[in-house]
XYZ file of C-alpha atoms in Angstrom:
405
model
C 45.253 34.148 -154.705
C 45.712 30.383 -154.647
C 46.728 28.680 -157.879
C 46.124 25.031 -158.740
C 47.269 23.005 -161.716
C 44.932 20.497 -163.364
C 46.587 17.835 -165.506
C 44.386 16.735 -168.430
C 41.155 18.538 -167.419
C 39.046 16.254 -169.597
C 36.082 13.933 -169.010
C 34.823 14.698 -165.494
C 38.111 16.489 -164.828
C 36.604 19.475 -166.654
C 34.212 19.917 -163.699
C 36.950 21.072 -161.308
C 37.899 24.457 -162.772
C 34.482 26.201 -162.621
C 34.082 25.285 -158.949
C 37.635 26.334 -158.111
C 37.215 29.617 -159.986
C 34.029 30.268 -158.009
C 36.140 30.000 -154.840
C 38.573 32.594 -156.190
C 41.221 29.998 -157.024
C 43.185 30.464 -160.246
C 43.480 27.367 -162.467
C 46.323 26.349 -164.776
C 45.936 23.445 -167.227
C 48.697 21.118 -168.372
C 48.035 18.628 -171.172
C 50.189 15.584 -170.496
C 50.899 14.624 -174.112
C 50.087 15.768 -177.630
C 49.082 12.169 -178.421
C 45.748 12.507 -176.619
C 42.796 11.919 -178.978
C 40.515 14.761 -180.047
C 37.471 13.389 -178.232
C 39.463 14.061 -175.038
C 41.086 17.371 -175.864
C 37.809 18.778 -177.236
C 36.629 18.737 -173.610
C 39.038 21.573 -172.806
C 37.213 24.765 -171.783
C 40.103 27.204 -172.205
C 38.294 30.176 -170.658
C 38.285 28.367 -167.304
C 42.084 28.558 -167.169
C 44.573 31.375 -166.669
C 47.067 29.454 -168.821
C 47.041 26.198 -170.812
C 50.366 24.413 -171.337
C 51.498 21.256 -173.087
C 53.845 19.232 -170.941
C 57.565 19.231 -171.548
C 60.317 18.955 -168.956
C 61.370 22.598 -169.366
C 57.905 23.662 -168.157
C 59.034 22.820 -164.615
C 60.891 26.143 -164.453
C 57.642 28.019 -165.102
C 55.603 25.879 -162.716
C 58.077 26.424 -159.887
C 57.382 30.176 -160.042
C 53.609 29.773 -159.580
C 53.570 28.729 -155.894
C 51.005 26.049 -156.689
C 48.669 24.906 -153.914
C 47.696 21.631 -155.600
C 48.133 19.434 -158.654
C 44.912 17.666 -159.652
C 44.551 14.584 -161.862
C 41.754 15.342 -164.314
C 41.359 11.846 -165.755
C 43.087 8.477 -166.267
C 45.833 9.851 -168.511
C 46.887 12.343 -165.834
C 47.918 9.910 -163.085
C 51.631 9.520 -163.791
C 52.353 13.184 -164.535
C 50.285 14.380 -161.558
C 52.261 12.208 -159.147
C 55.544 13.249 -160.790
C 54.749 16.953 -160.464
C 53.549 16.813 -156.860
C 56.828 15.175 -155.909
C 59.088 17.555 -157.831
C 57.152 20.649 -156.758
C 56.938 19.418 -153.140
C 53.136 19.542 -153.023
C 51.081 17.034 -151.001
C 49.948 14.236 -153.294
C 50.269 10.568 -154.114
C 53.728 9.041 -154.409
C 54.972 8.322 -157.908
C 56.446 5.110 -156.468
C 52.870 3.839 -156.302
C 51.497 5.463 -159.483
C 51.370 2.101 -161.241
C 49.015 0.758 -158.580
C 46.402 3.293 -159.685
C 46.782 2.768 -163.432
C 48.121 -0.709 -164.227
C 45.475 -3.415 -163.824
C 47.996 -6.143 -163.031
C 49.936 -4.069 -160.500
C 46.789 -3.136 -158.573
C 45.838 -6.806 -158.165
C 49.359 -7.600 -156.976
C 49.050 -4.817 -154.391
C 45.851 -6.366 -153.029
C 47.565 -9.748 -152.864
C 50.570 -8.261 -151.054
C 48.245 -6.795 -148.404
C 46.392 -10.123 -148.060
C 43.150 -8.690 -149.413
C 40.721 -10.441 -151.739
C 42.090 -10.183 -155.277
C 41.777 -11.770 -158.708
C 44.333 -14.295 -159.928
C 45.906 -12.654 -162.974
C 48.399 -13.575 -165.687
C 50.440 -10.779 -167.257
C 51.469 -10.838 -170.918
C 53.722 -8.054 -172.170
C 53.968 -9.579 -175.662
C 52.241 -12.274 -177.772
C 55.246 -14.533 -177.243
C 53.823 -15.563 -173.841
C 50.405 -16.639 -175.115
C 51.229 -20.341 -175.321
C 52.846 -20.368 -171.878
C 49.890 -18.634 -170.197
C 47.162 -20.563 -172.022
C 48.757 -23.842 -170.892
C 48.030 -22.809 -167.281
C 44.329 -22.132 -167.892
C 41.456 -24.539 -167.286
C 39.304 -25.959 -170.068
C 35.939 -25.090 -168.525
C 36.649 -21.928 -166.515
C 35.541 -18.445 -167.580
C 38.203 -15.777 -168.045
C 38.421 -12.069 -168.731
C 41.080 -10.782 -171.135
C 41.745 -7.047 -170.853
C 44.412 -4.457 -171.702
C 46.701 -3.335 -168.889
C 46.057 0.374 -169.265
C 42.801 1.001 -171.108
C 39.688 2.692 -169.729
C 36.111 1.472 -169.221
C 35.317 -1.726 -171.152
C 37.574 -1.024 -174.137
C 39.302 -4.205 -175.296
C 37.714 -6.377 -172.593
C 36.769 -9.877 -173.799
C 35.007 -12.645 -171.868
C 36.330 -16.090 -172.764
C 34.984 -19.547 -171.935
C 37.887 -21.922 -171.401
C 41.459 -21.806 -172.590
C 40.509 -22.038 -176.273
C 38.520 -18.811 -176.293
C 41.130 -17.133 -174.099
C 43.826 -18.008 -176.619
C 41.709 -16.661 -179.478
C 41.093 -13.429 -177.582
C 44.801 -12.978 -176.920
C 45.811 -13.666 -180.514
C 43.208 -11.169 -181.745
C 44.139 -8.544 -179.138
C 45.334 -5.060 -180.083
C 48.998 -5.583 -179.200
C 51.045 -2.359 -179.261
C 48.103 -0.440 -180.719
C 46.698 2.879 -179.529
C 43.742 2.660 -177.175
C 40.848 5.080 -176.707
C 43.018 7.194 -174.371
C 45.646 7.687 -177.062
C 48.085 5.450 -175.175
C 49.835 2.376 -176.544
C 48.584 -0.860 -175.016
C 51.393 -2.006 -172.722
C 50.178 -5.597 -172.612
C 47.232 -7.731 -171.581
C 46.132 -9.681 -168.554
C 44.049 -12.818 -168.225
C 41.931 -12.967 -165.084
C 39.549 -15.485 -163.589
C 35.961 -14.326 -164.034
C 34.346 -13.336 -160.730
C 30.558 -13.713 -160.590
C 28.311 -11.471 -158.526
C 26.642 -8.059 -158.478
C 28.855 -5.126 -159.487
C 29.243 -2.093 -157.251
C 31.093 1.191 -157.563
C 32.547 2.882 -154.492
C 33.850 6.437 -154.816
C 36.063 7.670 -151.997
C 38.132 10.764 -151.305
C 41.432 10.553 -149.436
C 42.428 13.124 -146.839
C 46.022 12.225 -145.879
C 45.131 8.540 -146.055
C 41.741 8.815 -144.334
C 39.011 7.692 -146.728
C 35.648 9.451 -146.920
C 33.072 7.318 -148.736
C 31.423 9.741 -151.180
C 29.087 7.377 -153.042
C 28.093 3.749 -153.419
C 26.309 2.583 -156.572
C 25.116 -0.735 -157.954
C 24.856 -1.782 -161.595
C 21.915 -3.754 -162.943
C 22.900 -5.996 -165.859
C 20.630 -7.915 -168.199
C 21.110 -10.683 -170.753
C 20.401 -9.349 -174.222
C 21.715 -9.544 -177.787
C 23.670 -12.687 -176.928
C 25.579 -10.913 -174.157
C 25.296 -11.493 -170.422
C 26.775 -8.099 -169.652
C 24.440 -5.448 -171.047
C 24.223 -2.644 -168.488
C 20.667 -1.466 -167.801
C 21.153 1.034 -164.978
C 23.354 2.375 -162.197
C 21.553 3.138 -158.930
C 22.848 5.217 -156.042
C 22.740 3.575 -152.604
C 22.943 4.819 -149.027
C 26.615 4.502 -147.968
C 25.521 4.445 -144.323
C 23.319 1.347 -144.782
C 24.416 -1.449 -142.442
C 24.291 -4.090 -145.183
C 26.979 -2.214 -147.130
C 29.520 -2.140 -144.285
C 31.494 -5.205 -145.543
C 31.761 -3.619 -148.995
C 32.900 -0.261 -147.632
C 35.356 -1.777 -145.156
C 36.975 -3.727 -147.995
C 37.055 -0.673 -150.281
C 38.889 1.393 -147.669
C 41.490 -1.347 -147.166
C 41.936 -1.667 -150.929
C 42.426 2.098 -151.301
C 45.145 1.984 -148.656
C 46.819 -0.917 -150.485
C 46.921 1.233 -153.638
C 48.698 4.029 -151.782
C 46.033 6.699 -152.218
C 46.765 9.657 -149.938
C 45.077 12.595 -151.677
C 42.115 13.058 -153.997
C 39.375 10.783 -155.325
C 39.522 7.060 -155.981
C 36.968 5.345 -158.189
C 36.708 1.629 -157.420
C 34.762 -1.146 -159.171
C 33.989 -4.139 -156.962
C 32.225 -7.473 -157.467
C 30.475 -8.771 -154.358
C 31.022 -12.489 -154.918
C 29.803 -15.375 -152.773
C 33.200 -15.234 -151.043
C 32.903 -11.490 -150.351
C 33.852 -8.232 -152.098
C 36.770 -8.236 -154.535
C 38.104 -5.246 -156.457
C 38.023 -5.465 -160.242
C 39.982 -2.263 -160.825
C 40.384 1.278 -159.547
C 41.455 4.711 -160.753
C 42.787 7.782 -158.985
C 40.136 10.046 -160.467
C 36.506 11.094 -160.291
C 33.668 8.816 -161.357
C 33.225 9.310 -165.103
C 30.298 10.496 -167.181
C 27.547 12.553 -165.596
C 27.746 10.777 -162.221
C 29.516 13.586 -160.274
C 26.763 16.028 -161.281
C 24.060 13.562 -160.237
C 25.848 12.983 -156.929
C 25.545 16.710 -156.173
C 21.789 16.136 -155.926
C 21.969 12.794 -154.100
C 24.727 13.071 -151.482
C 25.957 15.607 -148.944
C 28.755 16.471 -149.019
C 29.265 15.382 -152.620
C 32.169 13.786 -154.477
C 33.274 16.921 -156.346
C 33.335 19.244 -153.344
C 35.123 16.644 -151.218
C 37.744 16.082 -153.925
C 38.449 19.807 -154.179
C 38.728 20.095 -150.392
C 41.188 17.198 -150.339
C 43.409 18.680 -153.045
C 43.545 22.212 -151.601
C 44.323 20.990 -148.095
C 41.033 21.477 -146.279
C 40.598 19.311 -143.158
C 38.889 15.944 -143.420
C 35.163 15.957 -142.592
C 34.258 14.569 -139.187
C 31.804 12.109 -140.756
C 33.623 9.393 -142.724
C 30.615 8.446 -144.860
C 28.411 10.979 -146.671
C 24.641 11.241 -146.188
C 22.161 10.236 -148.860
C 19.655 13.066 -149.346
C 17.821 11.706 -152.410
C 17.789 8.766 -154.841
C 19.539 8.755 -158.197
C 19.730 6.538 -161.252
C 21.569 6.514 -164.561
C 19.688 4.491 -167.169
C 21.423 3.119 -170.253
C 19.712 2.817 -173.623
C 20.006 -0.527 -175.395
C 19.897 -1.040 -179.154
C 18.550 -4.411 -180.278
C 19.143 -3.900 -183.982
C 21.221 -2.039 -186.523
C 19.075 0.803 -187.841
C 19.396 4.428 -188.861
C 19.131 6.583 -185.754
C 17.014 9.687 -185.556
C 16.181 11.903 -182.606
C 12.768 11.487 -180.977
C 10.056 13.941 -181.980
C 10.256 17.313 -180.180
C 6.988 16.601 -178.346
C 8.388 13.303 -177.034
C 11.509 15.069 -175.760
C 9.420 17.796 -174.115
C 7.262 15.140 -172.456
C 10.357 13.335 -171.142
C 11.807 16.576 -169.809
C 8.547 17.222 -167.956
C 8.927 13.989 -165.967
C 9.319 14.889 -162.294
C 12.525 12.851 -161.871
C 14.161 13.856 -165.179
C 17.605 15.456 -164.912
C 18.998 14.981 -168.401
C 19.751 12.625 -171.276
C 22.527 12.189 -173.806
C 23.055 10.238 -177.019
C 26.456 8.934 -178.089
C 25.362 8.716 -181.723
C 23.877 11.313 -184.049
C 21.014 11.442 -186.546
C 21.846 9.299 -189.564
C 24.266 7.061 -187.659
C 23.678 3.314 -187.575
C 22.761 2.105 -184.109
C 25.153 -0.551 -182.796
C 23.906 -3.824 -181.342
C 24.376 -3.192 -177.622
C 26.472 -5.880 -175.946
C 28.506 -3.798 -173.449
C 29.305 -0.232 -172.349
C 31.195 0.531 -175.553
C 28.102 -0.168 -177.684
C 25.633 1.710 -175.449
C 23.994 4.380 -177.665
C 23.042 6.795 -174.889
C 21.783 7.337 -171.376
C 19.506 9.367 -169.115
C 19.721 10.328 -165.469
C 17.100 10.761 -162.772
C 16.798 12.061 -159.223
C 13.891 11.846 -156.819
C 13.195 11.667 -153.064
C 11.196 8.521 -153.923
C 12.932 5.347 -155.109
C 9.588 4.147 -156.522
C 9.382 7.274 -158.665
C 12.671 6.306 -160.304
C 11.093 3.081 -161.595
C 8.072 4.902 -163.036
C 10.250 7.594 -164.602
C 12.643 5.019 -166.042
C 9.805 3.298 -167.904
C 8.514 6.656 -169.127
C 11.884 7.891 -170.402
C 12.744 4.645 -172.148
C 9.433 4.874 -174.011
C 9.842 8.558 -174.898
C 13.577 8.742 -175.650
C 14.398 5.336 -177.135
C 11.959 3.361 -179.228
């Protein structure tokens, strides 16, 4: 029986073990650090694993006896330990020499620059002592993005107009504080703001050959004083001719980041000058997206990622086929109010919609709804799938009316 190790099987990393078990593959879990927050570790489904360990160096002796076939990175926090273990246990994986390129937002931009690919000019600050020096280099009227080096999603990201707002953002930043991943912020970067539509490209590496597993596009709206409220994420056809420049760039960027095995989740702005990577992670797409992709693409992201990790050959086709249309819709709160669930009849009506796949709230009854200005303040979402793209629009309007009012 094959045995695989999954480091930090949280977030969408929890989706691996059931599929591996169904193939007769035994799964072992290793939790990278005891500092991980509860909202991560509560994702652990212990019954999916033969053993669950907490990482310490002495565990290597045990792991060496297991004849592991693969080490899988479950989520962002797993990257460094996964690469370390694949090297020490002599298992095919990604080099720990390049781990930083898949986790550190400054290092990944430097890698793009080194390979002469489109990148974002970035200033690195490892301590507040550099604020004055960096701010002096900024322009008065330009727009900047200030973000932590090693956070996830939009946590700690601030948009700043001109050097004055950038300085304020840096002085108010969470220096040396724990982020949502339970990690200490290692520093901050200031980047030029890149305008344009935002895409997500998910790929899977088979010994450095990149299979495009999904392409999605965000729709953003201006609301609640923010220009960056996310309304929806729509799946696209990766084989569409108009997406070739985006996909060609994404593959080159993945190579620059040293990805040899497993999934890579890449966020890209398609600016007037062409595609440019915002950031990337050596993991699955987060949230419910991998489950939606199972209904939209063939082969799908999850199955391809498992095949890559356990050493199956690369598919002959380098871009997956779109077999349906999918959308994730994000709820938006326009006021602070006490939240309550919709009436049971409204929920039943929403669930009867022909494109409905599911919905989820990030707040509970009695909570105060946040004013939605970004991903972090989104109160919930729903997801849809249909052979008809037009049906997605009709179902979106229906579900927003039934599930958020």
